[in-house]
Amino acid sequence: MRLSLSINKRSLGFSIRNRKLEMKLAVLPGDGIGPEIVAQAIKVLKALNITDLSMTEAPIGGAGYEAFGDPLPDSTLQLAKESDAVLLGAVGDWKYDKLERQLRPERGLLRIRKELNLFANLRPALLYPELAGASTLKPEVVSGLDLMIIRELTGDIYFGQPRGISALENGEREGVNTMRYNESEIRRIGRVAFDIAMKRNKKVCSVDKANVLETTELWRQVMTELSAEYPEIELSHMYVDNAAMQLIRAPKQFDVIVTGNIFGDILSDEASMLTGSIGMLPSASLDTNKKGMYEPSHGSAPDIAGKDIANPLATILSVAMLLRYTFNDEANALKVENAVKKALAQGFRTADITTNGCKKVGCSAMGDAVLASL
Ligand code: IPM
Ligand code: MG
């Protein structure tokens, strides 16, 4: 099927005249369950028969280290830069934990986010009705949940300088990280959140720790200033400790949550469990031009790698986000999402979301079930 011609060519950096509408996708399976879940997602993507879509695979994380001695090899970064989008599995394995920090798989992930300027991380937490019983919370607390966490991804204590572990004069060691945000970083992620909320229920909750941390006091000020440009949006503020509690107490009060890198990391893992399993949560990381990297929110789960039991749905749903945000192809995005719904409605479940009376399947069989429902 042809890609919809309504693609915003300017924002994707295309010249419109006399050119084929070509899309390049970099596929970075990574480590652990990464290769097996990505294989299922690619299977689904290929079945859509999108013309002029080319895919190139490259190593990242531990796989990058094994191949080139670098968790983000130059060739992989180059490929990612030249591509319109990146599909990533997961990185990390305990066997690399002893390597020096720069060589560890996670550094590859953090570097590619930074190098591609993917500052906006979208993590939707959506409860599929079929999975209400799989959540650890009561069905009435989570049923109907549809929440979008917007996490800033290239700033904060993740990247702030100074950082490091050094020796004090008294011989003791000290660890330092620095929480930093400047106004423009806060404003641009705020805009993403407000714009997305405009297409949803027009509610934004900005999460900070303004009672203690100056960085997030500024965050609150800038969000409040920005909200003047969005009179239709109902902006609220919440301290992160309260937000963590409210997410469990009454998660349906939220529509869009916008927060910094570290708080977003923590709250998005928490929110994932509302949906039954972290294996259900896709994510998109976007730059200002909607070039994006798409990955499941979960990790590489080395303990179950290669056993064909991982849940591929978060990665398949990440393909839907890729179609929606970078390819501007809402029709195919919905097609993939509906196929996932159908597979769940037919009772197919991987181990992480299994409830009584369902058809327990492995990773590739779940991929097949989605494929059959396309
Ligand atoms: C995530 C992960 C990463 C992060 C790790 C693997 C570096 O937890 O994507 O949420 O902390 O951002
Ligand atoms: Mg995380």
Coordinates of C-alpha atoms and ligand atoms in Angstrom, one line a residue:
M1 CA 0.0 0.0 0.0
R2 CA 1.2 3.5 -0.8
L3 CA 2.0 5.8 2.0
S4 CA -0.6 8.5 2.3
L5 CA 0.4 11.5 0.3
S6 CA -0.8 13.8 3.1
I7 CA 2.6 13.3 4.7
N8 CA 3.9 16.6 5.9
K9 CA 6.9 16.6 3.6
R10 CA 8.4 19.7 5.0
S11 CA 8.6 18.5 8.5
L12 CA 10.1 15.2 7.3
G13 CA 12.8 17.0 5.4
F14 CA 11.6 15.9 1.9
S15 CA 11.8 18.0 -1.2
I16 CA 8.4 17.5 -2.8
R17 CA 9.1 17.7 -6.6
N18 CA 10.5 14.9 -8.8
R19 CA 11.2 12.6 -5.9
K20 CA 10.1 9.3 -4.8
L21 CA 8.5 9.3 -1.5
E22 CA 11.1 7.2 0.2
M23 CA 11.2 6.3 3.8
K24 CA 14.2 4.9 5.6
L25 CA 13.9 2.9 8.7
A26 CA 16.9 1.9 10.9
V27 CA 16.2 -1.3 12.8
L28 CA 18.3 -1.7 16.0
P29 CA 17.2 -5.0 17.7
G30 CA 19.8 -4.6 20.6
D31 CA 20.1 -7.2 23.4
G32 CA 18.2 -9.7 25.4
I33 CA 14.6 -10.1 24.0
G34 CA 15.2 -7.2 21.6
P35 CA 15.8 -9.3 18.5
E36 CA 12.8 -11.6 19.0
I37 CA 10.3 -8.8 19.7
V38 CA 11.6 -6.6 16.9
A39 CA 11.3 -9.6 14.5
Q40 CA 7.6 -9.8 15.3
A41 CA 7.1 -6.0 14.8
I42 CA 8.9 -6.1 11.5
K43 CA 6.7 -9.0 10.4
V44 CA 3.7 -6.9 11.0
L45 CA 5.2 -3.8 9.4
K46 CA 6.1 -5.8 6.3
A47 CA 2.6 -7.1 6.0
L48 CA 1.3 -3.6 5.5
N49 CA 3.2 -3.5 2.1
I50 CA 4.3 0.1 2.4
T51 CA 6.1 0.9 -0.8
D52 CA 9.4 2.8 -0.9
L53 CA 10.1 1.8 2.7
S54 CA 13.7 0.5 3.2
M55 CA 14.9 -1.1 6.4
T56 CA 18.5 -1.5 7.5
E57 CA 19.6 -3.3 10.6
A58 CA 22.5 -2.3 12.8
P59 CA 23.8 -3.2 16.3
I60 CA 23.4 -1.1 19.5
G61 CA 23.9 -1.7 23.2
G62 CA 25.7 -4.9 24.1
A63 CA 25.4 -6.1 20.5
G64 CA 27.2 -2.9 19.4
Y65 CA 29.9 -3.5 22.0
E66 CA 30.4 -7.1 20.8
A67 CA 30.6 -6.1 17.1
F68 CA 32.6 -2.8 17.3
G69 CA 33.6 -2.3 21.0
D70 CA 31.1 0.5 21.3
P71 CA 27.5 0.5 22.5
L72 CA 26.7 3.1 19.8
P73 CA 29.0 2.3 16.9
D74 CA 29.7 5.2 14.5
S75 CA 28.1 3.2 11.7
T76 CA 24.9 2.7 13.7
L77 CA 24.7 6.4 14.6
Q78 CA 25.4 7.4 11.0
L79 CA 22.6 5.1 9.8
A80 CA 20.2 6.4 12.5
K81 CA 21.0 10.0 11.4
E82 CA 20.3 9.3 7.8
S83 CA 17.0 7.5 8.5
D84 CA 13.6 8.9 8.9
A85 CA 12.9 6.7 11.9
V86 CA 14.5 4.2 14.2
L87 CA 12.9 1.0 15.5
L88 CA 14.7 -0.2 18.6
G89 CA 14.3 -3.4 20.6
A90 CA 16.0 -3.0 24.0
V91 CA 19.5 -2.8 25.4
G92 CA 21.3 -4.2 28.3
D93 CA 22.5 -7.5 29.9
W94 CA 23.9 -8.1 33.3
K95 CA 27.1 -9.5 31.7
Y96 CA 28.1 -5.9 30.8
D97 CA 27.5 -4.4 34.2
K98 CA 31.2 -4.6 35.0
L99 CA 32.3 -2.7 32.0
E100 CA 33.4 0.9 32.4
R101 CA 30.3 3.2 32.2
Q102 CA 31.0 4.5 28.7
L103 CA 31.0 1.0 27.3
R104 CA 27.8 -0.2 28.9
P105 CA 24.7 -0.8 26.7
E106 CA 22.6 1.9 28.4
R107 CA 25.1 4.5 27.3
G108 CA 24.4 3.6 23.7
L109 CA 20.7 4.3 24.3
L110 CA 21.3 7.6 26.1
R111 CA 23.7 8.7 23.5
I112 CA 21.5 8.0 20.5
R113 CA 18.7 9.9 22.2
K114 CA 21.0 12.9 22.7
E115 CA 22.7 12.7 19.3
L116 CA 19.3 12.6 17.5
N117 CA 17.9 15.3 19.8
L118 CA 14.9 13.2 20.7
F119 CA 13.7 15.4 23.5
A120 CA 10.1 14.3 23.6
N121 CA 9.3 10.9 24.9
L122 CA 5.6 9.8 24.5
R123 CA 4.6 6.9 26.7
P124 CA 0.9 6.1 26.4
A125 CA -0.6 3.9 29.1
L126 CA -3.8 2.5 27.7
L127 CA -5.8 -0.3 29.2
Y128 CA -7.2 -2.8 26.8
P129 CA -10.6 -3.9 28.3
E130 CA -9.5 -7.6 27.8
L131 CA -6.6 -7.0 30.2
A132 CA -8.5 -5.3 33.1
G133 CA -8.1 -8.6 35.0
A134 CA -4.3 -8.7 34.4
S135 CA -3.6 -5.5 36.3
T136 CA -2.6 -5.7 39.9
L137 CA -5.1 -3.0 40.6
K138 CA -8.9 -3.5 40.9
P139 CA -10.6 -3.5 37.5
E140 CA -12.8 -0.6 38.4
V141 CA -9.7 1.6 39.2
V142 CA -8.1 1.0 35.8
S143 CA -10.9 0.2 33.3
G144 CA -11.1 2.9 30.7
L145 CA -7.6 4.2 31.5
D146 CA -6.1 6.2 28.7
L147 CA -3.2 8.3 29.9
M148 CA -0.2 9.9 28.0
I149 CA 3.0 10.5 29.8
I150 CA 5.3 13.0 28.1
R151 CA 8.8 12.7 29.4
E152 CA 11.6 15.1 28.6
L153 CA 14.4 12.9 27.4
T154 CA 17.6 14.8 26.7
G155 CA 18.1 16.9 29.8
D156 CA 17.8 16.7 33.6
I157 CA 20.0 14.8 35.9
Y158 CA 20.6 12.2 33.2
F159 CA 22.9 14.6 31.3
G160 CA 23.6 17.5 33.6
Q161 CA 27.2 18.4 34.4
P162 CA 29.1 18.1 36.6
R163 CA 28.8 14.4 37.2
G164 CA 31.0 11.6 38.3
I165 CA 32.5 9.8 41.3
S166 CA 35.6 11.4 42.8
A167 CA 37.8 11.1 45.9
L168 CA 37.4 13.8 48.6
E169 CA 40.3 15.2 50.5
N170 CA 39.5 12.9 53.4
G171 CA 39.8 9.9 51.1
E172 CA 36.1 9.2 51.0
R173 CA 34.4 8.9 47.6
E174 CA 31.6 11.2 46.5
G175 CA 29.1 10.8 43.7
V176 CA 27.7 13.8 41.9
N177 CA 24.9 14.3 39.4
T178 CA 23.4 17.6 38.5
M179 CA 19.7 18.3 37.8
R180 CA 19.5 21.1 35.2
Y181 CA 16.9 22.5 32.9
N182 CA 16.9 25.8 31.0
E183 CA 13.8 27.7 30.0
S184 CA 13.8 26.7 26.3
E185 CA 14.1 23.0 27.1
I186 CA 11.1 23.3 29.4
R187 CA 9.1 25.3 27.0
R188 CA 9.6 22.9 24.0
I189 CA 8.5 19.8 26.0
G190 CA 5.6 21.8 27.4
R191 CA 4.5 22.7 23.9
V192 CA 4.5 19.0 22.9
A193 CA 2.4 18.2 25.9
F194 CA -0.1 21.0 25.3
D195 CA -0.4 20.2 21.6
I196 CA -1.0 16.6 22.3
A197 CA -3.6 17.4 25.0
M198 CA -5.4 19.6 22.5
K199 CA -6.2 16.5 20.6
R200 CA -7.2 14.6 23.7
N201 CA -9.2 15.7 26.8
K202 CA -7.3 19.1 27.1
K203 CA -5.9 18.4 30.6
V204 CA -2.2 18.6 31.4
C205 CA -0.8 17.7 34.7
S206 CA 2.8 19.0 35.1
V207 CA 4.8 17.0 37.6
D208 CA 7.6 18.5 39.6
K209 CA 9.2 18.8 43.0
A210 CA 9.0 22.6 43.2
N211 CA 8.8 22.6 46.9
V212 CA 12.4 21.4 47.2
L213 CA 14.2 21.6 43.8
E214 CA 14.8 25.0 42.1
T215 CA 15.2 23.3 38.7
T216 CA 11.6 22.2 39.0
E217 CA 10.5 25.5 40.5
L218 CA 11.6 27.0 37.2
W219 CA 9.8 24.1 35.4
R220 CA 6.5 25.1 37.1
Q221 CA 7.0 28.8 36.3
V222 CA 7.6 28.1 32.6
M223 CA 4.7 25.6 32.3
T224 CA 2.4 28.2 33.9
E225 CA 3.6 31.0 31.5
L226 CA 3.2 28.7 28.5
S227 CA -0.3 27.8 29.5
A228 CA -1.4 31.4 28.7
E229 CA -1.0 30.4 25.0
Y230 CA -3.4 27.5 25.5
P231 CA -6.5 29.0 27.1
E232 CA -8.5 25.8 26.4
I233 CA -6.1 23.6 28.4
E234 CA -6.7 22.9 32.0
L235 CA -3.2 22.9 33.6
S236 CA -2.6 21.5 37.0
H237 CA 0.7 20.9 38.9
M238 CA 1.5 18.0 41.1
Y239 CA 4.6 17.1 43.2
V240 CA 6.1 13.9 42.0
D241 CA 5.7 12.0 45.3
N242 CA 1.9 12.8 45.2
A243 CA 1.8 11.9 41.5
A244 CA 3.3 8.5 42.3
M245 CA 0.5 8.0 44.9
Q246 CA -2.3 9.4 42.7
L247 CA -1.3 7.1 39.8
I248 CA -2.2 4.1 42.0
R249 CA -5.1 5.7 43.9
A250 CA -7.0 7.2 41.0
P251 CA -5.2 6.9 37.7
K252 CA -8.2 8.0 35.6
Q253 CA -7.9 11.5 36.9
F254 CA -5.0 12.1 34.4
D255 CA -5.1 12.8 30.7
V256 CA -1.6 14.1 29.8
I257 CA 1.2 14.1 32.3
V258 CA 4.3 16.2 31.4
T259 CA 7.5 15.8 33.4
G260 CA 11.3 15.8 33.4
N261 CA 13.6 13.0 32.5
I262 CA 14.1 11.2 35.8
F263 CA 10.5 11.6 37.2
G264 CA 9.2 10.5 33.8
D265 CA 11.4 7.4 33.9
I266 CA 10.0 6.4 37.2
L267 CA 6.4 7.3 36.7
S268 CA 6.1 5.6 33.3
D269 CA 7.2 2.3 34.8
E270 CA 4.6 2.8 37.5
A271 CA 1.9 3.6 34.9
S272 CA 2.8 0.6 32.9
M273 CA 1.6 -1.7 35.6
L274 CA -1.9 -0.1 35.5
T275 CA -2.2 -1.6 32.0
G276 CA -1.5 -5.1 33.1
S277 CA 2.0 -5.5 32.0
I278 CA 5.0 -3.3 31.0
G279 CA 5.0 -5.6 28.0
M280 CA 2.1 -3.6 26.6
L281 CA 3.7 -0.1 26.6
P282 CA 5.0 1.4 23.4
S283 CA 6.9 4.6 23.2
A284 CA 8.0 7.3 20.7
S285 CA 10.9 9.6 21.1
L286 CA 10.7 12.6 18.8
D287 CA 12.8 15.6 17.7
T288 CA 11.3 18.9 16.6
N289 CA 10.7 17.5 13.1
K290 CA 9.0 14.4 14.2
K291 CA 11.9 12.2 13.3
G292 CA 11.5 9.5 15.8
M293 CA 12.9 6.5 17.6
Y294 CA 10.3 3.9 18.5
E295 CA 10.8 1.4 21.2
P296 CA 8.9 -0.6 23.8
S297 CA 9.0 1.0 27.3
H298 CA 10.3 -2.1 28.8
G299 CA 13.9 -3.4 29.0
S300 CA 15.8 -6.3 27.5
A301 CA 14.8 -8.9 30.1
P302 CA 17.9 -11.1 29.6
D303 CA 16.4 -13.8 31.9
I304 CA 13.8 -14.7 29.3
A305 CA 15.8 -13.9 26.2
G306 CA 15.8 -16.5 23.4
K307 CA 12.9 -18.5 25.0
D308 CA 10.2 -17.2 22.7
I309 CA 8.1 -16.2 25.7
A310 CA 8.4 -12.4 25.6
N311 CA 5.5 -10.1 24.9
P312 CA 6.0 -8.5 21.5
L313 CA 2.9 -6.2 21.7
A314 CA 4.7 -3.1 23.1
T315 CA 7.1 -3.3 20.1
I316 CA 4.3 -3.9 17.6
L317 CA 2.4 -1.0 19.1
S318 CA 5.6 1.1 18.8
V319 CA 5.3 0.4 15.0
A320 CA 1.8 1.9 15.2
M321 CA 3.3 5.0 16.8
L322 CA 5.9 5.1 14.1
L323 CA 3.3 5.0 11.4
R324 CA 1.3 7.8 13.2
Y325 CA 4.0 10.2 14.2
T326 CA 6.8 9.9 11.6
F327 CA 5.0 8.5 8.6
N328 CA 1.8 10.5 9.2
D329 CA -0.1 7.3 8.3
E330 CA -3.0 7.2 10.7
A331 CA -4.9 4.6 8.7
N332 CA -2.1 2.0 9.0
A333 CA -1.4 3.0 12.6
L334 CA -5.1 2.2 13.5
K335 CA -4.9 -1.0 11.5
V336 CA -2.0 -2.2 13.6
E337 CA -3.7 -1.1 16.9
N338 CA -6.9 -2.8 15.9
A339 CA -5.1 -6.0 15.0
V340 CA -3.6 -6.0 18.5
K341 CA -7.0 -5.5 20.0
K342 CA -8.4 -8.3 17.9
A343 CA -5.6 -10.7 18.9
L344 CA -6.4 -9.9 22.6
A345 CA -10.1 -10.2 22.1
Q346 CA -9.5 -13.7 20.6
G347 CA -7.9 -14.6 23.9
F348 CA -4.2 -14.8 22.9
R349 CA -1.9 -13.9 25.8
T350 CA 1.8 -14.1 26.4
A351 CA 2.9 -15.2 29.8
D352 CA 3.1 -11.7 31.4
I353 CA -0.6 -11.1 30.7
T354 CA -2.1 -14.5 31.1
T355 CA -5.3 -14.9 33.0
N356 CA -7.5 -17.9 33.4
G357 CA -9.2 -19.3 30.3
C358 CA -6.9 -17.6 27.8
K359 CA -4.8 -19.0 25.0
K360 CA -1.2 -18.8 26.3
V361 CA 1.2 -18.2 23.4
G362 CA 4.8 -17.4 22.9
C363 CA 6.4 -14.4 21.3
S364 CA 6.3 -15.5 17.6
A365 CA 2.8 -17.0 18.0
M366 CA 1.6 -13.7 19.3
G367 CA 3.2 -12.0 16.3
D368 CA 1.3 -14.4 14.1
A369 CA -2.0 -13.7 15.9
V370 CA -1.6 -10.0 15.3
L371 CA -0.6 -10.6 11.7
A372 CA -3.7 -12.8 11.1
S373 CA -5.9 -10.0 12.5
L374 CA -4.4 -7.3 10.3
Ligands
IPM1 C1 13.9 3.8 29.9 C2 15.0 3.0 30.5 C3 16.3 3.8 30.3 C4 16.2 5.1 30.9 C5 17.6 3.1 30.7 C6 17.7 1.7 30.1 C7 18.8 3.9 30.4 O1 14.8 2.8 31.9 O2 13.9 4.0 28.7 O3 13.0 4.1 30.6 O4 16.5 5.3 32.1 O5 15.8 6.1 30.3
MG2 MG 12.9 3.4 32.5

